[in-house]
Amino acid sequence: MSIESKNISRRGFLGAAAAVAVGAAALSATGCSAEASLDAADKHELPTDPADGGTWVAAACWHNCGGRCMNKVMVKDGAVIRQKTDDTHEDSPDYPQQRGCVRGKAQQQQCFGADRLKYPMKRKSWSPENPNGELRGKDEWERISWDEAIDYVAGQFKSIKEKYGNQAFLLGSYGSRYAFAPLLAYGGHTSVADSTSHGSYLLNPDTTIGIPSTDAGTCNDRTDMLNADTIVFYASNPAWSAPGTPSYHYLRAKEAGVKFITVDPIYTASAQMLDAYWIPIRTGTDTAFMLGVASEMLRLDAEEGDVIDWGFLDKYTVGFDADHKPADLKEDVNFRDYVEGAYDGQPKTAEWASNICGVPMEQITYFAREIGKTRNVWMLHNFAAARCNGSENVPQLFMTLGAMGGHFGKPGNCTANNYHANAGNGGPALVKAGKTGLPSLENPIDGVIPGPQVWEACFSGTYRQVGDWYAGDGSQAGVDKTCDIHCIVHDENAYLQTGPNMKRGIEAHRKMDFVVAKAQFMNTQARYSDIVLPVTTKWEVPGGLDASNREFLFCYSQVTEPLYEAKTDQEINALILEALGIDPATVYPISEKQAFFNQLAGTTVVKEDGSGAYEPLISITEDDIERWGVEGKPQTGRVGLQEFIENGGYQVKRALGDQYSAFLGYADFIADPDANPLDTASGKFEITSQAKADLYNSIGLTDRTYQPYPEYIVPSIGYETTFKNGEIGGEAGEYPYLMFNPHYFRRSHTVFDNCPWMREAWPNPVFLNASDAAEKGIEDGDTVRVWTKYGEVLRKACCLENMRPGQVGIPHGSWVNVDEETGIDLAGADNYLIGNDISGCGVTSYNNNNCNFEKYAGAALEDDCDQPMRIVDLG
């Protein structure tokens, strides 16, 4: 009836068949090698080869980690008995295998874990007449049938729509505005959107400063990094945040003599791997640091020469100085005058910057020299610096530094993101998946609540819309709206867990008339719901395609039939649609198998003739179509259908100097800016941008007036607010430490947090500077209480010499586990400590919050791997 407190085997699997898989799978649970050997060390032969008669199946590795690597499992008698990664060809730096990591191995526990939800469930104290919402997260569960579950869901949808209208439904999933088909077909829902992983980069469409929203597609091809002298990782740790091939490429560059520099509060795993020079910055102070760097570049150029690429600034940018004023500028201002203090009397010198960002002046000078025009530099950022309060100008400033050094569109030089599967490997996809053929659905409700406001809006009924998906054309920016939320639906994402203000979010859930979730486990969203619908993993669906890096398209197949009573998303949605009186065929006119086949048939690959055109990748015969039982037409491609599926996808073979190596971000613009202008008003990079200022000022979340140039903005929560009076150097405040939330290798956001293998390998501590910890009598492994004005958590200490003082690192994504008596989260969920702080442009303040910590006086925490799994006992 309850979530049992029982310890089973750390590798506890469901069922006898799955249990067979454990021993063999454990042999390779943490390696990246291909198939593990069964040869015994003492040369005793096994009486029976467990693999005899087994079949290798390409299995999905689907979560949002940025890898999308190859994952294969051997299936025998319905059980997974072995697992391996890419061994389809010999490995080489030019043509690397798409090797998976420990998270890929742990997908076994995502499918066969002992904590899989087996049946539809209802919260015991919930009824349509009396929801007893205060018991959400505390109540026991009871098993119900699918018919009962669908009747409850459809009945509540009908009742709420009749009473309050469709705006009363909130889809609790950012990034999925069009995801939950039943509500879209039933009249729509209110949405929640967030600046997400991209932070302030999401605010800027191409038409403002000249870089694409999220800075996508602007990195050079991976082979060009061999032409660089220096590669900068700015707030970037791809070894953890983008596992797969990126680290392989960077190691190759290091071996070729390329220097690495990291700008980060912590000396990351990537920095250690690459022996990078460390610039230890205070989290959230990046604008000050970059302004100080720009000031030093001006000083060094005047004194030494050849630091700033004045020719680049003249030809490809506007707004750097008074001689390059944009035509649409409303006031006579420019970046250089601001840096030199013409407008506020404060030159943005290295000394000024150092006082804020904590980087010694000599290191600011060092960085300014290293990114000067005489060096070939790859300037790569991830988005951690943009996920901070006061980070609105980070994208414009990073672009400005790249332009000052001339690091765009030429060999050995680029200024771009270092994100996800394409980290360090830019350019158009060389192989593309086809479309499913399913119709798209529009949402008739245009309400989009900014993430930091969403849970308060459930109480107040008001919010300010920041924009259509935080960017778009800005037409919805600054619009005050009302709402009356009565139902929360959790579909494919996890915003209660991954979004800010979680403690208030739990209270908002307890206020609702109805909460429903699809789930595979008793995760945070399911825990605070009324009805939970067990949904399949991607190992239980007909198959699909996942885009990886530009060279590789992964194809996965069905590993097992749906376990227990789990159903696919399409099956669940179809049942709800039917119960609402809507013909499911209007939303799903084709089967899941047909949709998969359509993807395969539409897959294309770049031609080998250098034209850049695409051609069909997969050959399909009449026999294939008949065997699949689908509709389609024969076609000729580069590989056969069965070969593609068995291989687990297709990778374009690369060689150093090949035709694909020529891709350089912005190369067409650099070659001929008149013929290939950017989408800005000037057609150039806008270091001073009226469009940016107008967009920011239209939002109206703050009384300040945003300037067209990138200025320093004192954050409403950040370094300054660690002091009692808000002035740097004053008396320490109640929360004197800066808290940031690194993406942690145990999880992909929140996924895998329940997997025993990952919990054992990655303990999820609180990262503390060793000196800060010693001052409070804290040693490695001690239980630490961390608190903010919003919440408090317990974690075990990991004391580091390689993290700058004054910082506290809470890894992102742990599943919250609140002690209802004390209100303390025992799991260390980062967003339980974060409130509803939002920047003036709508950026969620994830990475520069204020906190305090102490050695915990109560009972010590157990290691996460020794804590009970969330197994729901239904009697």
PDB file of C-alpha atoms in Angstrom, residues 164-382:
ATOM      1  CA  TYR A 164     -13.124  26.419 -15.428  1.00  0.00           C
ATOM      2  CA  GLY A 165     -12.234  26.068 -19.100  1.00  0.00           C
ATOM      3  CA  ASN A 166      -9.082  24.706 -20.684  1.00  0.00           C
ATOM      4  CA  GLN A 167      -6.805  27.320 -19.146  1.00  0.00           C
ATOM      5  CA  ALA A 168      -7.308  25.442 -15.862  1.00  0.00           C
ATOM      6  CA  PHE A 169      -5.088  22.614 -17.120  1.00  0.00           C
ATOM      7  CA  LEU A 170      -1.339  23.073 -16.594  1.00  0.00           C
ATOM      8  CA  LEU A 171       1.067  20.847 -18.460  1.00  0.00           C
ATOM      9  CA  GLY A 172       3.938  20.574 -15.998  1.00  0.00           C
ATOM     10  CA  SER A 173       6.585  20.032 -18.648  1.00  0.00           C
ATOM     11  CA  TYR A 174       8.772  22.758 -20.084  1.00  0.00           C
ATOM     12  CA  GLY A 175       9.873  22.031 -23.601  1.00  0.00           C
ATOM     13  CA  SER A 176       6.681  20.069 -24.256  1.00  0.00           C
ATOM     14  CA  ARG A 177       4.161  22.717 -25.119  1.00  0.00           C
ATOM     15  CA  TYR A 178       2.654  20.449 -27.754  1.00  0.00           C
ATOM     16  CA  ALA A 179       3.340  17.128 -26.083  1.00  0.00           C
ATOM     17  CA  PHE A 180       0.188  15.938 -24.294  1.00  0.00           C
ATOM     18  CA  ALA A 181      -2.068  15.076 -27.220  1.00  0.00           C
ATOM     19  CA  PRO A 182      -5.344  14.432 -25.337  1.00  0.00           C
ATOM     20  CA  LEU A 183      -5.494  17.941 -23.880  1.00  0.00           C
ATOM     21  CA  LEU A 184      -4.426  19.562 -27.138  1.00  0.00           C
ATOM     22  CA  ALA A 185      -7.200  17.755 -28.962  1.00  0.00           C
ATOM     23  CA  TYR A 186      -9.595  18.621 -26.119  1.00  0.00           C
ATOM     24  CA  GLY A 187      -9.096  22.376 -26.359  1.00  0.00           C
ATOM     25  CA  GLY A 188      -5.559  23.005 -25.090  1.00  0.00           C
ATOM     26  CA  HIS A 189      -3.842  23.812 -21.813  1.00  0.00           C
ATOM     27  CA  THR A 190      -1.768  26.424 -20.057  1.00  0.00           C
ATOM     28  CA  SER A 191       1.966  25.776 -20.405  1.00  0.00           C
ATOM     29  CA  VAL A 192       5.064  26.395 -18.377  1.00  0.00           C
ATOM     30  CA  ALA A 193       8.281  27.523 -20.057  1.00  0.00           C
ATOM     31  CA  ASP A 194      11.685  28.142 -18.620  1.00  0.00           C
ATOM     32  CA  SER A 195      15.049  29.505 -19.701  1.00  0.00           C
ATOM     33  CA  THR A 196      16.132  25.884 -19.094  1.00  0.00           C
ATOM     34  CA  SER A 197      19.690  24.780 -19.739  1.00  0.00           C
ATOM     35  CA  HIS A 198      20.299  27.672 -22.140  1.00  0.00           C
ATOM     36  CA  GLY A 199      19.589  30.538 -19.749  1.00  0.00           C
ATOM     37  CA  SER A 200      19.953  33.988 -21.273  1.00  0.00           C
ATOM     38  CA  TYR A 201      21.025  32.523 -24.622  1.00  0.00           C
ATOM     39  CA  LEU A 202      17.392  31.515 -25.094  1.00  0.00           C
ATOM     40  CA  LEU A 203      16.310  35.161 -24.905  1.00  0.00           C
ATOM     41  CA  ASN A 204      18.083  36.341 -28.031  1.00  0.00           C
ATOM     42  CA  PRO A 205      16.652  35.495 -31.431  1.00  0.00           C
ATOM     43  CA  ASP A 206      18.944  35.839 -34.451  1.00  0.00           C
ATOM     44  CA  THR A 207      17.590  39.326 -35.065  1.00  0.00           C
ATOM     45  CA  THR A 208      19.126  40.946 -31.969  1.00  0.00           C
ATOM     46  CA  ILE A 209      22.888  40.522 -31.611  1.00  0.00           C
ATOM     47  CA  GLY A 210      23.580  38.169 -34.526  1.00  0.00           C
ATOM     48  CA  ILE A 211      24.055  34.750 -32.950  1.00  0.00           C
ATOM     49  CA  PRO A 212      21.252  32.168 -33.142  1.00  0.00           C
ATOM     50  CA  SER A 213      19.055  31.550 -30.140  1.00  0.00           C
ATOM     51  CA  THR A 214      20.991  29.023 -28.014  1.00  0.00           C
ATOM     52  CA  ASP A 215      24.006  29.740 -30.277  1.00  0.00           C
ATOM     53  CA  ALA A 216      23.254  26.512 -32.164  1.00  0.00           C
ATOM     54  CA  GLY A 217      25.162  25.266 -35.192  1.00  0.00           C
ATOM     55  CA  THR A 218      27.988  27.811 -35.030  1.00  0.00           C
ATOM     56  CA  CYS A 219      30.922  25.619 -33.972  1.00  0.00           C
ATOM     57  CA  ASN A 220      33.493  24.512 -36.526  1.00  0.00           C
ATOM     58  CA  ASP A 221      33.891  20.901 -37.577  1.00  0.00           C
ATOM     59  CA  ARG A 222      35.734  18.874 -34.941  1.00  0.00           C
ATOM     60  CA  THR A 223      38.849  18.395 -37.047  1.00  0.00           C
ATOM     61  CA  ASP A 224      39.451  22.145 -37.123  1.00  0.00           C
ATOM     62  CA  MET A 225      40.334  22.194 -33.435  1.00  0.00           C
ATOM     63  CA  LEU A 226      43.665  20.730 -34.501  1.00  0.00           C
ATOM     64  CA  ASN A 227      44.362  24.102 -36.146  1.00  0.00           C
ATOM     65  CA  ALA A 228      43.832  25.994 -32.892  1.00  0.00           C
ATOM     66  CA  ASP A 229      46.537  27.215 -30.519  1.00  0.00           C
ATOM     67  CA  THR A 230      44.130  27.474 -27.600  1.00  0.00           C
ATOM     68  CA  ILE A 231      40.704  26.097 -26.729  1.00  0.00           C
ATOM     69  CA  VAL A 232      38.708  27.902 -24.043  1.00  0.00           C
ATOM     70  CA  PHE A 233      36.123  25.999 -22.011  1.00  0.00           C
ATOM     71  CA  TYR A 234      33.945  28.713 -20.541  1.00  0.00           C
ATOM     72  CA  ALA A 235      31.638  27.248 -17.884  1.00  0.00           C
ATOM     73  CA  SER A 236      31.877  23.968 -19.737  1.00  0.00           C
ATOM     74  CA  ASN A 237      32.530  20.422 -18.546  1.00  0.00           C
ATOM     75  CA  PRO A 238      31.755  18.126 -21.493  1.00  0.00           C
ATOM     76  CA  ALA A 239      33.278  15.093 -19.780  1.00  0.00           C
ATOM     77  CA  TRP A 240      30.210  15.117 -17.519  1.00  0.00           C
ATOM     78  CA  SER A 241      27.593  17.041 -19.477  1.00  0.00           C
ATOM     79  CA  ALA A 242      28.242  15.635 -22.986  1.00  0.00           C
ATOM     80  CA  PRO A 243      29.549  12.073 -22.626  1.00  0.00           C
ATOM     81  CA  GLY A 244      30.323  10.160 -25.770  1.00  0.00           C
ATOM     82  CA  THR A 245      32.797  11.242 -28.436  1.00  0.00           C
ATOM     83  CA  PRO A 246      33.484  14.930 -27.512  1.00  0.00           C
ATOM     84  CA  SER A 247      36.146  14.090 -24.931  1.00  0.00           C
ATOM     85  CA  TYR A 248      37.865  11.860 -27.485  1.00  0.00           C
ATOM     86  CA  HIS A 249      38.164  14.795 -29.896  1.00  0.00           C
ATOM     87  CA  TYR A 250      39.524  17.122 -27.221  1.00  0.00           C
ATOM     88  CA  LEU A 251      42.107  14.573 -26.123  1.00  0.00           C
ATOM     89  CA  ARG A 252      43.262  14.351 -29.718  1.00  0.00           C
ATOM     90  CA  ALA A 253      43.690  18.132 -29.785  1.00  0.00           C
ATOM     91  CA  LYS A 254      45.633  18.047 -26.526  1.00  0.00           C
ATOM     92  CA  GLU A 255      47.959  15.395 -27.929  1.00  0.00           C
ATOM     93  CA  ALA A 256      48.469  17.658 -30.948  1.00  0.00           C
ATOM     94  CA  GLY A 257      49.732  20.417 -28.646  1.00  0.00           C
ATOM     95  CA  VAL A 258      46.622  22.564 -28.278  1.00  0.00           C
ATOM     96  CA  LYS A 259      46.460  24.474 -24.974  1.00  0.00           C
ATOM     97  CA  PHE A 260      43.261  24.431 -22.914  1.00  0.00           C
ATOM     98  CA  ILE A 261      41.932  27.128 -20.581  1.00  0.00           C
ATOM     99  CA  THR A 262      38.965  26.636 -18.278  1.00  0.00           C
ATOM    100  CA  VAL A 263      36.947  29.450 -16.697  1.00  0.00           C
ATOM    101  CA  ASP A 264      34.877  27.881 -13.945  1.00  0.00           C
ATOM    102  CA  PRO A 265      34.320  27.942 -10.160  1.00  0.00           C
ATOM    103  CA  ILE A 266      35.602  24.351 -10.044  1.00  0.00           C
ATOM    104  CA  TYR A 267      38.518  22.618 -11.715  1.00  0.00           C
ATOM    105  CA  THR A 268      36.321  20.213 -13.600  1.00  0.00           C
ATOM    106  CA  ALA A 269      36.824  16.643 -14.763  1.00  0.00           C
ATOM    107  CA  SER A 270      37.297  17.989 -18.297  1.00  0.00           C
ATOM    108  CA  ALA A 271      39.952  20.425 -17.102  1.00  0.00           C
ATOM    109  CA  GLN A 272      41.798  17.669 -15.266  1.00  0.00           C
ATOM    110  CA  MET A 273      41.635  15.398 -18.303  1.00  0.00           C
ATOM    111  CA  LEU A 274      43.101  18.106 -20.541  1.00  0.00           C
ATOM    112  CA  ASP A 275      45.537  19.664 -18.041  1.00  0.00           C
ATOM    113  CA  ALA A 276      43.800  22.990 -18.589  1.00  0.00           C
ATOM    114  CA  TYR A 277      44.921  26.317 -17.161  1.00  0.00           C
ATOM    115  CA  TRP A 278      42.330  27.255 -14.536  1.00  0.00           C
ATOM    116  CA  ILE A 279      40.767  30.664 -14.091  1.00  0.00           C
ATOM    117  CA  PRO A 280      38.696  30.260 -10.889  1.00  0.00           C
ATOM    118  CA  ILE A 281      35.717  32.606 -11.217  1.00  0.00           C
ATOM    119  CA  ARG A 282      32.914  33.242  -8.763  1.00  0.00           C
ATOM    120  CA  THR A 283      29.719  31.744 -10.096  1.00  0.00           C
ATOM    121  CA  GLY A 284      27.390  34.316 -11.631  1.00  0.00           C
ATOM    122  CA  THR A 285      30.013  37.067 -12.038  1.00  0.00           C
ATOM    123  CA  ASP A 286      30.872  36.366 -15.672  1.00  0.00           C
ATOM    124  CA  THR A 287      29.693  39.721 -17.010  1.00  0.00           C
ATOM    125  CA  ALA A 288      32.167  41.540 -14.758  1.00  0.00           C
ATOM    126  CA  PHE A 289      34.982  39.184 -15.721  1.00  0.00           C
ATOM    127  CA  MET A 290      34.384  39.581 -19.459  1.00  0.00           C
ATOM    128  CA  LEU A 291      34.138  43.365 -19.182  1.00  0.00           C
ATOM    129  CA  GLY A 292      37.479  43.328 -17.369  1.00  0.00           C
ATOM    130  CA  VAL A 293      38.939  41.177 -20.150  1.00  0.00           C
ATOM    131  CA  ALA A 294      37.662  43.611 -22.801  1.00  0.00           C
ATOM    132  CA  SER A 295      39.228  46.502 -20.876  1.00  0.00           C
ATOM    133  CA  GLU A 296      42.553  44.663 -20.681  1.00  0.00           C
ATOM    134  CA  MET A 297      42.470  43.864 -24.394  1.00  0.00           C
ATOM    135  CA  LEU A 298      42.068  47.588 -25.097  1.00  0.00           C
ATOM    136  CA  ARG A 299      44.919  48.451 -22.746  1.00  0.00           C
ATOM    137  CA  LEU A 300      47.247  45.761 -24.059  1.00  0.00           C
ATOM    138  CA  ASP A 301      46.515  46.660 -27.655  1.00  0.00           C
ATOM    139  CA  ALA A 302      47.336  50.299 -26.996  1.00  0.00           C
ATOM    140  CA  GLU A 303      50.561  49.423 -25.183  1.00  0.00           C
ATOM    141  CA  GLU A 304      51.750  46.370 -27.109  1.00  0.00           C
ATOM    142  CA  GLY A 305      49.680  46.169 -30.296  1.00  0.00           C
ATOM    143  CA  ASP A 306      48.156  43.186 -32.129  1.00  0.00           C
ATOM    144  CA  VAL A 307      45.694  42.178 -29.439  1.00  0.00           C
ATOM    145  CA  ILE A 308      42.444  43.477 -30.987  1.00  0.00           C
ATOM    146  CA  ASP A 309      41.499  42.622 -34.551  1.00  0.00           C
ATOM    147  CA  TRP A 310      40.357  46.087 -35.590  1.00  0.00           C
ATOM    148  CA  GLY A 311      39.836  44.963 -39.174  1.00  0.00           C
ATOM    149  CA  PHE A 312      37.348  42.335 -38.015  1.00  0.00           C
ATOM    150  CA  LEU A 313      35.473  44.805 -35.816  1.00  0.00           C
ATOM    151  CA  ASP A 314      35.307  47.305 -38.670  1.00  0.00           C
ATOM    152  CA  LYS A 315      34.014  44.861 -41.280  1.00  0.00           C
ATOM    153  CA  TYR A 316      31.798  42.475 -39.353  1.00  0.00           C
ATOM    154  CA  THR A 317      30.420  44.358 -36.317  1.00  0.00           C
ATOM    155  CA  VAL A 318      28.605  47.508 -35.320  1.00  0.00           C
ATOM    156  CA  GLY A 319      28.547  49.337 -32.019  1.00  0.00           C
ATOM    157  CA  PHE A 320      32.032  48.683 -30.696  1.00  0.00           C
ATOM    158  CA  ASP A 321      32.961  52.368 -30.746  1.00  0.00           C
ATOM    159  CA  ALA A 322      31.615  55.775 -31.763  1.00  0.00           C
ATOM    160  CA  ASP A 323      32.774  55.323 -35.359  1.00  0.00           C
ATOM    161  CA  HIS A 324      30.601  52.248 -35.875  1.00  0.00           C
ATOM    162  CA  LYS A 325      27.201  53.351 -34.644  1.00  0.00           C
ATOM    163  CA  PRO A 326      24.261  51.181 -35.720  1.00  0.00           C
ATOM    164  CA  ALA A 327      21.803  53.072 -37.920  1.00  0.00           C
ATOM    165  CA  ASP A 328      18.792  52.267 -35.721  1.00  0.00           C
ATOM    166  CA  LEU A 329      20.372  53.323 -32.424  1.00  0.00           C
ATOM    167  CA  LYS A 330      18.122  55.630 -30.390  1.00  0.00           C
ATOM    168  CA  GLU A 331      20.922  57.083 -28.253  1.00  0.00           C
ATOM    169  CA  ASP A 332      24.508  57.890 -29.144  1.00  0.00           C
ATOM    170  CA  VAL A 333      26.174  55.146 -27.075  1.00  0.00           C
ATOM    171  CA  ASN A 334      28.723  52.423 -27.742  1.00  0.00           C
ATOM    172  CA  PHE A 335      30.510  49.595 -25.999  1.00  0.00           C
ATOM    173  CA  ARG A 336      33.990  51.073 -25.795  1.00  0.00           C
ATOM    174  CA  ASP A 337      32.799  54.257 -24.115  1.00  0.00           C
ATOM    175  CA  TYR A 338      30.906  52.167 -21.551  1.00  0.00           C
ATOM    176  CA  VAL A 339      33.971  50.026 -20.811  1.00  0.00           C
ATOM    177  CA  GLU A 340      36.099  53.142 -20.361  1.00  0.00           C
ATOM    178  CA  GLY A 341      33.567  54.617 -17.898  1.00  0.00           C
ATOM    179  CA  ALA A 342      32.125  57.425 -20.031  1.00  0.00           C
ATOM    180  CA  TYR A 343      28.545  56.821 -18.894  1.00  0.00           C
ATOM    181  CA  ASP A 344      28.856  55.946 -15.206  1.00  0.00           C
ATOM    182  CA  GLY A 345      32.298  57.221 -14.248  1.00  0.00           C
ATOM    183  CA  GLN A 346      33.534  53.676 -13.552  1.00  0.00           C
ATOM    184  CA  PRO A 347      36.094  52.228 -15.990  1.00  0.00           C
ATOM    185  CA  LYS A 348      35.628  48.463 -16.167  1.00  0.00           C
ATOM    186  CA  THR A 349      39.268  47.758 -15.450  1.00  0.00           C
ATOM    187  CA  ALA A 350      40.784  44.442 -14.424  1.00  0.00           C
ATOM    188  CA  GLU A 351      40.910  45.755 -10.860  1.00  0.00           C
ATOM    189  CA  TRP A 352      37.218  46.628 -10.915  1.00  0.00           C
ATOM    190  CA  ALA A 353      36.347  43.225 -12.395  1.00  0.00           C
ATOM    191  CA  SER A 354      38.554  41.296  -9.974  1.00  0.00           C
ATOM    192  CA  ASN A 355      36.738  42.800  -6.993  1.00  0.00           C
ATOM    193  CA  ILE A 356      33.511  41.252  -8.263  1.00  0.00           C
ATOM    194  CA  CYS A 357      34.504  38.038 -10.014  1.00  0.00           C
ATOM    195  CA  GLY A 358      37.360  37.051  -7.702  1.00  0.00           C
ATOM    196  CA  VAL A 359      39.784  36.332 -10.544  1.00  0.00           C
ATOM    197  CA  PRO A 360      43.197  37.879  -9.819  1.00  0.00           C
ATOM    198  CA  MET A 361      44.064  40.801 -12.080  1.00  0.00           C
ATOM    199  CA  GLU A 362      47.067  39.013 -13.543  1.00  0.00           C
ATOM    200  CA  GLN A 363      44.823  36.160 -14.689  1.00  0.00           C
ATOM    201  CA  ILE A 364      42.424  38.601 -16.340  1.00  0.00           C
ATOM    202  CA  THR A 365      45.424  40.032 -18.188  1.00  0.00           C
ATOM    203  CA  TYR A 366      46.588  36.515 -19.074  1.00  0.00           C
ATOM    204  CA  PHE A 367      43.218  35.619 -20.549  1.00  0.00           C
ATOM    205  CA  ALA A 368      43.073  38.881 -22.527  1.00  0.00           C
ATOM    206  CA  ARG A 369      46.427  38.059 -24.133  1.00  0.00           C
ATOM    207  CA  GLU A 370      45.516  34.427 -24.795  1.00  0.00           C
ATOM    208  CA  ILE A 371      42.428  35.329 -26.820  1.00  0.00           C
ATOM    209  CA  GLY A 372      44.151  38.105 -28.774  1.00  0.00           C
ATOM    210  CA  LYS A 373      44.233  38.313 -32.562  1.00  0.00           C
ATOM    211  CA  THR A 374      47.632  36.679 -33.059  1.00  0.00           C
ATOM    212  CA  ARG A 375      46.446  33.358 -31.645  1.00  0.00           C
ATOM    213  CA  ASN A 376      44.097  30.819 -33.183  1.00  0.00           C
ATOM    214  CA  VAL A 377      41.422  30.339 -30.544  1.00  0.00           C
ATOM    215  CA  TRP A 378      38.355  28.176 -30.169  1.00  0.00           C
ATOM    216  CA  MET A 379      36.193  30.027 -27.622  1.00  0.00           C
ATOM    217  CA  LEU A 380      33.627  27.524 -26.414  1.00  0.00           C
ATOM    218  CA  HIS A 381      30.941  28.155 -23.832  1.00  0.00           C
ATOM    219  CA  ASN A 382      28.352  25.987 -22.266  1.00  0.00           C
TER     220      ASN A 382
END
